[in-house]
Amino acid sequence: LSRFVGLITAAGSGVRLGRGEPKAAARLSGRPLLAWTLDAFASLELDRIVVTAPPDRVAEFAGLVEGRASVVPGGETRSASVRLGVEALGPAADDVVAVHDAARPFVHEEEIRAVLRAAEKSGAAIAAIPVADTIKEAAGGRIVRTLDRSRLWAAATPQAFRGEILARALASGRDATDEASLCEDLGIPVEVVPVSRLGFKITTPEDFEIAEAIVQARHRSRRG
Ligand code: CTP
Ligand code: MG
């Protein structure tokens, strides 16, 4: 019988956000970003969730998760954090592991569910946002070519894998920006699950402003 487990990567320092504190602890409408992201997983009732925290903030993050996850120290890079988190989870070969960035609080519960189901069936699946802009490749400030937008996706999270596949993918030790890339290295097929643009990653101060606006708008519409 397979279980569903989650790994939320929250050990980054948030240099590009520039707040002088880890991004996952930054307050979005008064609550830590990590708390919003855990909300997205709340009704899925995963068997277990592990959160990677900056190594010097494990106790603080253990407070932030309010009993909804266990907190372990992350590593120097996102990849290192994922390896440490998976070690702590210790998934069985047929467990489905969803790896998700704390910096993506607005992914919809139904979208997470769709990624988990796809990975349960096929072994590996990621949330991805269809590219809306026309994408140019440029060099030296000049356009080289226009890519075929209909084939392009912005890789997002969750990225979900059968435990056995994730273990194989992580074994190379390569420092990739996502786990799907590691599967691609090995020729392991990865399914793409379309998600809305609300799956965006909060990276810069502008992203944070957009996130605040989203939370405020939802708050207003709740009060009617
Ligand atoms: N992450 C992590 N461990 C790291 C680096 C990143 O767990 N050593 C996590 C971040 O907390 C974030 C996700 O991976 O939820 C995506 O990373 P990113 O958006 O790059 O966040 P930061 O690394 O914190 O930001 P920056 O690169 O601007 O410093
Ligand atoms: Mg980073």
PDB file of C-alpha atoms and ligand atoms in Angstrom:
ATOM      1  CA  LEU A   1       0.000   0.000   0.000  1.00  0.00           C
ATOM      2  CA  SER A   2       1.471   3.327  -1.002  1.00  0.00           C
ATOM      3  CA  ARG A   3       1.530   6.375   1.189  1.00  0.00           C
ATOM      4  CA  PHE A   4       1.660  10.021   0.216  1.00  0.00           C
ATOM      5  CA  VAL A   5       4.258  12.158   1.967  1.00  0.00           C
ATOM      6  CA  GLY A   6       5.392  15.757   1.549  1.00  0.00           C
ATOM      7  CA  LEU A   7       8.685  17.598   1.645  1.00  0.00           C
ATOM      8  CA  ILE A   8       8.490  21.378   1.854  1.00  0.00           C
ATOM      9  CA  THR A   9      11.779  23.107   1.124  1.00  0.00           C
ATOM     10  CA  ALA A  10      12.069  26.201   3.286  1.00  0.00           C
ATOM     11  CA  ALA A  11      15.792  26.357   4.103  1.00  0.00           C
ATOM     12  CA  GLY A  12      16.675  29.166   1.683  1.00  0.00           C
ATOM     13  CA  SER A  13      17.913  32.536   2.880  1.00  0.00           C
ATOM     14  CA  GLY A  14      15.827  34.659   0.495  1.00  0.00           C
ATOM     15  CA  VAL A  15      18.698  36.794  -0.820  1.00  0.00           C
ATOM     16  CA  ARG A  16      16.682  38.074  -3.796  1.00  0.00           C
ATOM     17  CA  LEU A  17      13.738  39.001  -1.577  1.00  0.00           C
ATOM     18  CA  GLY A  18      16.258  41.003   0.427  1.00  0.00           C
ATOM     19  CA  ARG A  19      14.522  41.152   3.794  1.00  0.00           C
ATOM     20  CA  GLY A  20      17.500  40.014   5.844  1.00  0.00           C
ATOM     21  CA  GLU A  21      15.516  37.008   7.072  1.00  0.00           C
ATOM     22  CA  PRO A  22      14.708  33.611   5.547  1.00  0.00           C
ATOM     23  CA  LYS A  23      11.969  33.958   2.929  1.00  0.00           C
ATOM     24  CA  ALA A  24       9.773  31.246   4.507  1.00  0.00           C
ATOM     25  CA  ALA A  25       9.627  33.261   7.751  1.00  0.00           C
ATOM     26  CA  ALA A  26       8.718  36.545   6.005  1.00  0.00           C
ATOM     27  CA  ARG A  27       5.263  37.756   7.076  1.00  0.00           C
ATOM     28  CA  LEU A  28       2.627  37.756   4.373  1.00  0.00           C
ATOM     29  CA  SER A  29      -0.362  39.650   5.738  1.00  0.00           C
ATOM     30  CA  GLY A  30       0.985  39.026   9.240  1.00  0.00           C
ATOM     31  CA  ARG A  31       1.602  35.265   8.910  1.00  0.00           C
ATOM     32  CA  PRO A  32       4.836  33.528   7.957  1.00  0.00           C
ATOM     33  CA  LEU A  33       4.934  32.487   4.292  1.00  0.00           C
ATOM     34  CA  LEU A  34       5.525  28.887   5.411  1.00  0.00           C
ATOM     35  CA  ALA A  35       2.184  28.857   7.279  1.00  0.00           C
ATOM     36  CA  TRP A  36       0.320  29.873   4.087  1.00  0.00           C
ATOM     37  CA  THR A  37       2.088  27.140   2.142  1.00  0.00           C
ATOM     38  CA  LEU A  38       1.195  24.515   4.755  1.00  0.00           C
ATOM     39  CA  ASP A  39      -2.454  25.673   4.446  1.00  0.00           C
ATOM     40  CA  ALA A  40      -2.387  24.550   0.799  1.00  0.00           C
ATOM     41  CA  PHE A  41      -1.566  21.014   1.964  1.00  0.00           C
ATOM     42  CA  ALA A  42      -3.882  20.964   4.999  1.00  0.00           C
ATOM     43  CA  SER A  43      -6.894  19.166   3.529  1.00  0.00           C
ATOM     44  CA  LEU A  44      -4.806  16.595   1.609  1.00  0.00           C
ATOM     45  CA  GLU A  45      -4.051  14.710   4.815  1.00  0.00           C
ATOM     46  CA  LEU A  46      -0.633  13.445   3.746  1.00  0.00           C
ATOM     47  CA  ASP A  47       0.845  10.738   5.961  1.00  0.00           C
ATOM     48  CA  ARG A  48       3.723  12.964   6.919  1.00  0.00           C
ATOM     49  CA  ILE A  49       5.243  16.326   6.014  1.00  0.00           C
ATOM     50  CA  VAL A  50       8.888  17.260   6.558  1.00  0.00           C
ATOM     51  CA  VAL A  51      10.033  20.883   6.270  1.00  0.00           C
ATOM     52  CA  THR A  52      13.673  21.823   5.682  1.00  0.00           C
ATOM     53  CA  ALA A  53      14.664  24.909   7.698  1.00  0.00           C
ATOM     54  CA  PRO A  54      17.794  27.054   7.711  1.00  0.00           C
ATOM     55  CA  PRO A  55      20.098  25.066  10.054  1.00  0.00           C
ATOM     56  CA  ASP A  56      20.277  27.917  12.607  1.00  0.00           C
ATOM     57  CA  ARG A  57      16.474  28.336  12.671  1.00  0.00           C
ATOM     58  CA  VAL A  58      15.179  24.813  13.245  1.00  0.00           C
ATOM     59  CA  ALA A  59      13.583  25.625  16.626  1.00  0.00           C
ATOM     60  CA  GLU A  60      11.965  28.818  15.290  1.00  0.00           C
ATOM     61  CA  PHE A  61      10.547  26.974  12.248  1.00  0.00           C
ATOM     62  CA  ALA A  62       9.300  24.136  14.468  1.00  0.00           C
ATOM     63  CA  GLY A  63       7.137  26.818  16.104  1.00  0.00           C
ATOM     64  CA  LEU A  64       5.979  28.235  12.756  1.00  0.00           C
ATOM     65  CA  VAL A  65       4.630  24.886  11.497  1.00  0.00           C
ATOM     66  CA  GLU A  66       2.234  24.595  14.467  1.00  0.00           C
ATOM     67  CA  GLY A  67       2.487  20.813  14.700  1.00  0.00           C
ATOM     68  CA  ARG A  68       1.588  20.294  11.040  1.00  0.00           C
ATOM     69  CA  ALA A  69       5.039  19.015   9.984  1.00  0.00           C
ATOM     70  CA  SER A  70       8.379  17.929  11.374  1.00  0.00           C
ATOM     71  CA  VAL A  71      11.294  20.286  10.823  1.00  0.00           C
ATOM     72  CA  VAL A  72      14.829  19.238   9.866  1.00  0.00           C
ATOM     73  CA  PRO A  73      17.910  21.301   9.000  1.00  0.00           C
ATOM     74  CA  GLY A  74      18.361  21.938   5.279  1.00  0.00           C
ATOM     75  CA  GLY A  75      21.598  22.298   3.321  1.00  0.00           C
ATOM     76  CA  GLU A  76      23.604  24.902   1.394  1.00  0.00           C
ATOM     77  CA  THR A  77      21.586  24.527  -1.817  1.00  0.00           C
ATOM     78  CA  ARG A  78      17.999  23.567  -2.586  1.00  0.00           C
ATOM     79  CA  SER A  79      19.266  20.238  -3.911  1.00  0.00           C
ATOM     80  CA  ALA A  80      21.165  19.553  -0.669  1.00  0.00           C
ATOM     81  CA  SER A  81      18.035  20.444   1.310  1.00  0.00           C
ATOM     82  CA  VAL A  82      15.933  18.035  -0.738  1.00  0.00           C
ATOM     83  CA  ARG A  83      18.448  15.232  -0.103  1.00  0.00           C
ATOM     84  CA  LEU A  84      18.405  15.907   3.660  1.00  0.00           C
ATOM     85  CA  GLY A  85      14.618  16.129   3.700  1.00  0.00           C
ATOM     86  CA  VAL A  86      14.178  12.871   1.806  1.00  0.00           C
ATOM     87  CA  GLU A  87      16.629  11.206   4.189  1.00  0.00           C
ATOM     88  CA  ALA A  88      14.457  12.355   7.114  1.00  0.00           C
ATOM     89  CA  LEU A  89      11.269  11.149   5.401  1.00  0.00           C
ATOM     90  CA  GLY A  90      12.787   7.780   4.528  1.00  0.00           C
ATOM     91  CA  PRO A  91      10.102   6.953   1.958  1.00  0.00           C
ATOM     92  CA  ALA A  92       9.411   3.341   0.949  1.00  0.00           C
ATOM     93  CA  ALA A  93       9.977   2.421  -2.714  1.00  0.00           C
ATOM     94  CA  ASP A  94       6.294   2.792  -3.615  1.00  0.00           C
ATOM     95  CA  ASP A  95       5.509   5.828  -1.466  1.00  0.00           C
ATOM     96  CA  VAL A  96       4.700   8.983  -3.419  1.00  0.00           C
ATOM     97  CA  VAL A  97       6.806  11.966  -2.299  1.00  0.00           C
ATOM     98  CA  ALA A  98       5.684  15.496  -3.165  1.00  0.00           C
ATOM     99  CA  VAL A  99       8.519  18.040  -3.068  1.00  0.00           C
ATOM    100  CA  HIS A 100       7.204  21.593  -2.791  1.00  0.00           C
ATOM    101  CA  ASP A 101       8.793  25.046  -2.436  1.00  0.00           C
ATOM    102  CA  ALA A 102       7.683  27.001   0.627  1.00  0.00           C
ATOM    103  CA  ALA A 103       7.934  30.002  -1.699  1.00  0.00           C
ATOM    104  CA  ARG A 104       4.832  28.852  -3.665  1.00  0.00           C
ATOM    105  CA  PRO A 105       1.951  29.391  -1.216  1.00  0.00           C
ATOM    106  CA  PHE A 106      -0.885  29.729  -3.758  1.00  0.00           C
ATOM    107  CA  VAL A 107      -0.787  26.336  -5.472  1.00  0.00           C
ATOM    108  CA  HIS A 108      -4.329  24.953  -5.372  1.00  0.00           C
ATOM    109  CA  GLU A 109      -5.120  21.842  -3.353  1.00  0.00           C
ATOM    110  CA  GLU A 110      -6.728  20.216  -6.431  1.00  0.00           C
ATOM    111  CA  GLU A 111      -3.546  20.857  -8.405  1.00  0.00           C
ATOM    112  CA  ILE A 112      -1.414  19.179  -5.730  1.00  0.00           C
ATOM    113  CA  ARG A 113      -3.806  16.246  -5.786  1.00  0.00           C
ATOM    114  CA  ALA A 114      -3.527  15.994  -9.587  1.00  0.00           C
ATOM    115  CA  VAL A 115       0.287  15.902  -9.411  1.00  0.00           C
ATOM    116  CA  LEU A 116       0.217  13.230  -6.670  1.00  0.00           C
ATOM    117  CA  ARG A 117      -2.219  11.080  -8.667  1.00  0.00           C
ATOM    118  CA  ALA A 118      -0.133  11.403 -11.832  1.00  0.00           C
ATOM    119  CA  ALA A 119       3.035  10.394  -9.956  1.00  0.00           C
ATOM    120  CA  GLU A 120       1.248   7.474  -8.332  1.00  0.00           C
ATOM    121  CA  LYS A 121       0.360   6.202 -11.809  1.00  0.00           C
ATOM    122  CA  SER A 122       3.435   7.059 -13.851  1.00  0.00           C
ATOM    123  CA  GLY A 123       6.198   7.407 -11.229  1.00  0.00           C
ATOM    124  CA  ALA A 124       7.102  11.069 -11.775  1.00  0.00           C
ATOM    125  CA  ALA A 125       5.050  14.224 -12.373  1.00  0.00           C
ATOM    126  CA  ILE A 126       5.471  17.950 -11.883  1.00  0.00           C
ATOM    127  CA  ALA A 127       3.248  20.988 -11.701  1.00  0.00           C
ATOM    128  CA  ALA A 128       4.041  23.306 -14.591  1.00  0.00           C
ATOM    129  CA  ILE A 129       2.720  26.661 -15.783  1.00  0.00           C
ATOM    130  CA  PRO A 130       2.054  27.052 -19.528  1.00  0.00           C
ATOM    131  CA  VAL A 131       4.247  29.895 -20.799  1.00  0.00           C
ATOM    132  CA  ALA A 132       2.053  32.894 -21.665  1.00  0.00           C
ATOM    133  CA  ASP A 133       4.722  35.188 -23.103  1.00  0.00           C
ATOM    134  CA  THR A 134       6.544  34.872 -26.393  1.00  0.00           C
ATOM    135  CA  ILE A 135      10.010  33.694 -25.394  1.00  0.00           C
ATOM    136  CA  LYS A 136      13.110  35.009 -27.171  1.00  0.00           C
ATOM    137  CA  GLU A 137      16.592  33.626 -26.953  1.00  0.00           C
ATOM    138  CA  ALA A 138      19.107  36.491 -26.999  1.00  0.00           C
ATOM    139  CA  ALA A 139      22.873  36.912 -26.923  1.00  0.00           C
ATOM    140  CA  GLY A 140      24.793  40.166 -26.583  1.00  0.00           C
ATOM    141  CA  GLY A 141      21.518  42.081 -26.281  1.00  0.00           C
ATOM    142  CA  ARG A 142      20.194  40.832 -29.660  1.00  0.00           C
ATOM    143  CA  ILE A 143      17.520  38.272 -30.408  1.00  0.00           C
ATOM    144  CA  VAL A 144      18.871  34.965 -31.675  1.00  0.00           C
ATOM    145  CA  ARG A 145      15.535  33.195 -32.092  1.00  0.00           C
ATOM    146  CA  THR A 146      11.933  32.849 -30.963  1.00  0.00           C
ATOM    147  CA  LEU A 147      11.051  29.581 -29.246  1.00  0.00           C
ATOM    148  CA  ASP A 148       7.844  27.659 -29.968  1.00  0.00           C
ATOM    149  CA  ARG A 149       5.708  28.752 -27.031  1.00  0.00           C
ATOM    150  CA  SER A 150       3.199  25.928 -27.419  1.00  0.00           C
ATOM    151  CA  ARG A 151       5.882  23.480 -26.246  1.00  0.00           C
ATOM    152  CA  LEU A 152       7.160  25.542 -23.305  1.00  0.00           C
ATOM    153  CA  TRP A 153       6.358  25.194 -19.615  1.00  0.00           C
ATOM    154  CA  ALA A 154       7.645  26.947 -16.508  1.00  0.00           C
ATOM    155  CA  ALA A 155       8.548  24.133 -14.105  1.00  0.00           C
ATOM    156  CA  ALA A 156       6.844  24.650 -10.749  1.00  0.00           C
ATOM    157  CA  THR A 157       6.204  22.547  -7.664  1.00  0.00           C
ATOM    158  CA  PRO A 158       4.945  20.213  -6.319  1.00  0.00           C
ATOM    159  CA  GLN A 159       7.147  17.715  -8.084  1.00  0.00           C
ATOM    160  CA  ALA A 160       6.091  14.203  -7.062  1.00  0.00           C
ATOM    161  CA  PHE A 161       7.869  10.893  -7.442  1.00  0.00           C
ATOM    162  CA  ARG A 162       7.656   7.288  -6.373  1.00  0.00           C
ATOM    163  CA  GLY A 163      10.219   6.849  -3.590  1.00  0.00           C
ATOM    164  CA  GLU A 164      12.292   4.437  -5.636  1.00  0.00           C
ATOM    165  CA  ILE A 165      12.489   6.878  -8.588  1.00  0.00           C
ATOM    166  CA  LEU A 166      13.341   9.863  -6.381  1.00  0.00           C
ATOM    167  CA  ALA A 167      16.133   7.878  -4.712  1.00  0.00           C
ATOM    168  CA  ARG A 168      17.611   6.990  -8.112  1.00  0.00           C
ATOM    169  CA  ALA A 169      17.325  10.592  -9.301  1.00  0.00           C
ATOM    170  CA  LEU A 170      18.992  12.058  -6.199  1.00  0.00           C
ATOM    171  CA  ALA A 171      21.811   9.474  -6.225  1.00  0.00           C
ATOM    172  CA  SER A 172      23.834  11.359  -8.862  1.00  0.00           C
ATOM    173  CA  GLY A 173      24.486  14.144  -6.371  1.00  0.00           C
ATOM    174  CA  ARG A 174      24.094  16.740  -9.136  1.00  0.00           C
ATOM    175  CA  ASP A 175      23.105  20.192  -7.895  1.00  0.00           C
ATOM    176  CA  ALA A 176      20.033  20.730 -10.110  1.00  0.00           C
ATOM    177  CA  THR A 177      17.393  23.450  -9.642  1.00  0.00           C
ATOM    178  CA  ASP A 178      14.632  20.835  -9.610  1.00  0.00           C
ATOM    179  CA  GLU A 179      14.193  17.096  -9.210  1.00  0.00           C
ATOM    180  CA  ALA A 180      12.624  16.632 -12.653  1.00  0.00           C
ATOM    181  CA  SER A 181      15.994  17.589 -14.223  1.00  0.00           C
ATOM    182  CA  LEU A 182      17.628  14.703 -12.369  1.00  0.00           C
ATOM    183  CA  CYS A 183      15.025  12.316 -13.804  1.00  0.00           C
ATOM    184  CA  GLU A 184      15.655  13.765 -17.272  1.00  0.00           C
ATOM    185  CA  ASP A 185      19.396  13.014 -16.822  1.00  0.00           C
ATOM    186  CA  LEU A 186      18.467   9.342 -16.424  1.00  0.00           C
ATOM    187  CA  GLY A 187      15.870   9.247 -19.191  1.00  0.00           C
ATOM    188  CA  ILE A 188      13.054   8.727 -16.655  1.00  0.00           C
ATOM    189  CA  PRO A 189       9.791  10.057 -18.139  1.00  0.00           C
ATOM    190  CA  VAL A 190       8.236  12.928 -16.168  1.00  0.00           C
ATOM    191  CA  GLU A 191       4.616  13.936 -16.664  1.00  0.00           C
ATOM    192  CA  VAL A 192       3.669  17.609 -16.848  1.00  0.00           C
ATOM    193  CA  VAL A 193       0.511  18.648 -14.959  1.00  0.00           C
ATOM    194  CA  PRO A 194      -0.743  22.114 -15.974  1.00  0.00           C
ATOM    195  CA  VAL A 195      -1.365  24.491 -13.070  1.00  0.00           C
ATOM    196  CA  SER A 196      -2.526  28.094 -12.935  1.00  0.00           C
ATOM    197  CA  ARG A 197      -0.182  31.054 -12.760  1.00  0.00           C
ATOM    198  CA  LEU A 198      -0.916  31.249  -9.036  1.00  0.00           C
ATOM    199  CA  GLY A 199       1.694  28.475  -8.801  1.00  0.00           C
ATOM    200  CA  PHE A 200       4.356  31.190  -9.213  1.00  0.00           C
ATOM    201  CA  LYS A 201       7.354  31.301  -6.881  1.00  0.00           C
ATOM    202  CA  ILE A 202       7.754  34.349  -4.659  1.00  0.00           C
ATOM    203  CA  THR A 203      11.321  35.378  -5.428  1.00  0.00           C
ATOM    204  CA  THR A 204      11.629  39.189  -5.589  1.00  0.00           C
ATOM    205  CA  PRO A 205      10.095  42.108  -3.655  1.00  0.00           C
ATOM    206  CA  GLU A 206       7.679  42.603  -6.603  1.00  0.00           C
ATOM    207  CA  ASP A 207       6.512  38.989  -6.251  1.00  0.00           C
ATOM    208  CA  PHE A 208       5.921  39.644  -2.564  1.00  0.00           C
ATOM    209  CA  GLU A 209       3.811  42.720  -3.380  1.00  0.00           C
ATOM    210  CA  ILE A 210       1.712  40.598  -5.756  1.00  0.00           C
ATOM    211  CA  ALA A 211       1.345  37.949  -3.034  1.00  0.00           C
ATOM    212  CA  GLU A 212       0.153  40.594  -0.539  1.00  0.00           C
ATOM    213  CA  ALA A 213      -2.390  41.839  -3.091  1.00  0.00           C
ATOM    214  CA  ILE A 214      -3.693  38.290  -3.633  1.00  0.00           C
ATOM    215  CA  VAL A 215      -4.122  37.686   0.106  1.00  0.00           C
ATOM    216  CA  GLN A 216      -5.806  41.084   0.608  1.00  0.00           C
ATOM    217  CA  ALA A 217      -8.182  40.532  -2.314  1.00  0.00           C
ATOM    218  CA  ARG A 218      -9.183  37.129  -0.942  1.00  0.00           C
ATOM    219  CA  HIS A 219      -9.719  38.618   2.483  1.00  0.00           C
ATOM    220  CA  ARG A 220     -11.964  41.346   1.021  1.00  0.00           C
ATOM    221  CA  SER A 221     -14.014  38.886  -1.038  1.00  0.00           C
ATOM    222  CA  ARG A 222     -14.532  36.677   2.052  1.00  0.00           C
ATOM    223  CA  ARG A 223     -16.004  39.632   3.895  1.00  0.00           C
ATOM    224  CA  GLY A 224     -18.133  40.350   0.785  1.00  0.00           C
TER     225      GLY A 224
HETATM  226  N1  CTP B   1      15.627  26.173  -0.409  1.00  0.00           N
HETATM  227  C1  CTP B   1      16.052  25.245   0.532  1.00  0.00           C
HETATM  228  N2  CTP B   1      17.396  25.143   0.821  1.00  0.00           N
HETATM  229  C2  CTP B   1      18.294  25.928   0.216  1.00  0.00           C
HETATM  230  C3  CTP B   1      17.880  26.868  -0.760  1.00  0.00           C
HETATM  231  C4  CTP B   1      16.516  26.964  -1.055  1.00  0.00           C
HETATM  232  O1  CTP B   1      15.230  24.518   1.110  1.00  0.00           O
HETATM  233  N3  CTP B   1      19.588  25.839   0.560  1.00  0.00           N
HETATM  234  C5  CTP B   1      14.184  26.339  -0.667  1.00  0.00           C
HETATM  235  C6  CTP B   1      13.716  27.776  -0.416  1.00  0.00           C
HETATM  236  O2  CTP B   1      13.433  27.960   0.973  1.00  0.00           O
HETATM  237  C7  CTP B   1      12.504  27.915  -1.309  1.00  0.00           C
HETATM  238  C8  CTP B   1      12.776  26.921  -2.435  1.00  0.00           C
HETATM  239  O3  CTP B   1      13.866  26.092  -2.011  1.00  0.00           O
HETATM  240  O4  CTP B   1      11.285  27.583  -0.681  1.00  0.00           O
HETATM  241  C9  CTP B   1      13.102  27.645  -3.736  1.00  0.00           C
HETATM  242  O5  CTP B   1      14.307  28.367  -3.600  1.00  0.00           O
HETATM  243  P1  CTP B   1      14.463  29.935  -3.852  1.00  0.00           P
HETATM  244  O6  CTP B   1      13.212  30.517  -4.394  1.00  0.00           O
HETATM  245  O7  CTP B   1      15.742  30.147  -4.589  1.00  0.00           O
HETATM  246  O8  CTP B   1      14.583  30.502  -2.343  1.00  0.00           O
HETATM  247  P2  CTP B   1      15.871  31.110  -1.639  1.00  0.00           P
HETATM  248  O9  CTP B   1      17.058  30.254  -1.956  1.00  0.00           O
HETATM  249  O10 CTP B   1      15.519  31.311  -0.212  1.00  0.00           O
HETATM  250  O11 CTP B   1      15.979  32.547  -2.344  1.00  0.00           O
HETATM  251  P3  CTP B   1      17.312  33.199  -2.964  1.00  0.00           P
HETATM  252  O12 CTP B   1      17.807  32.248  -4.031  1.00  0.00           O
HETATM  253  O13 CTP B   1      16.850  34.501  -3.505  1.00  0.00           O
HETATM  254  O14 CTP B   1      18.277  33.345  -1.823  1.00  0.00           O
HETATM  255 MG    MG B   2      17.767  30.094  -3.997  1.00  0.00          MG
END
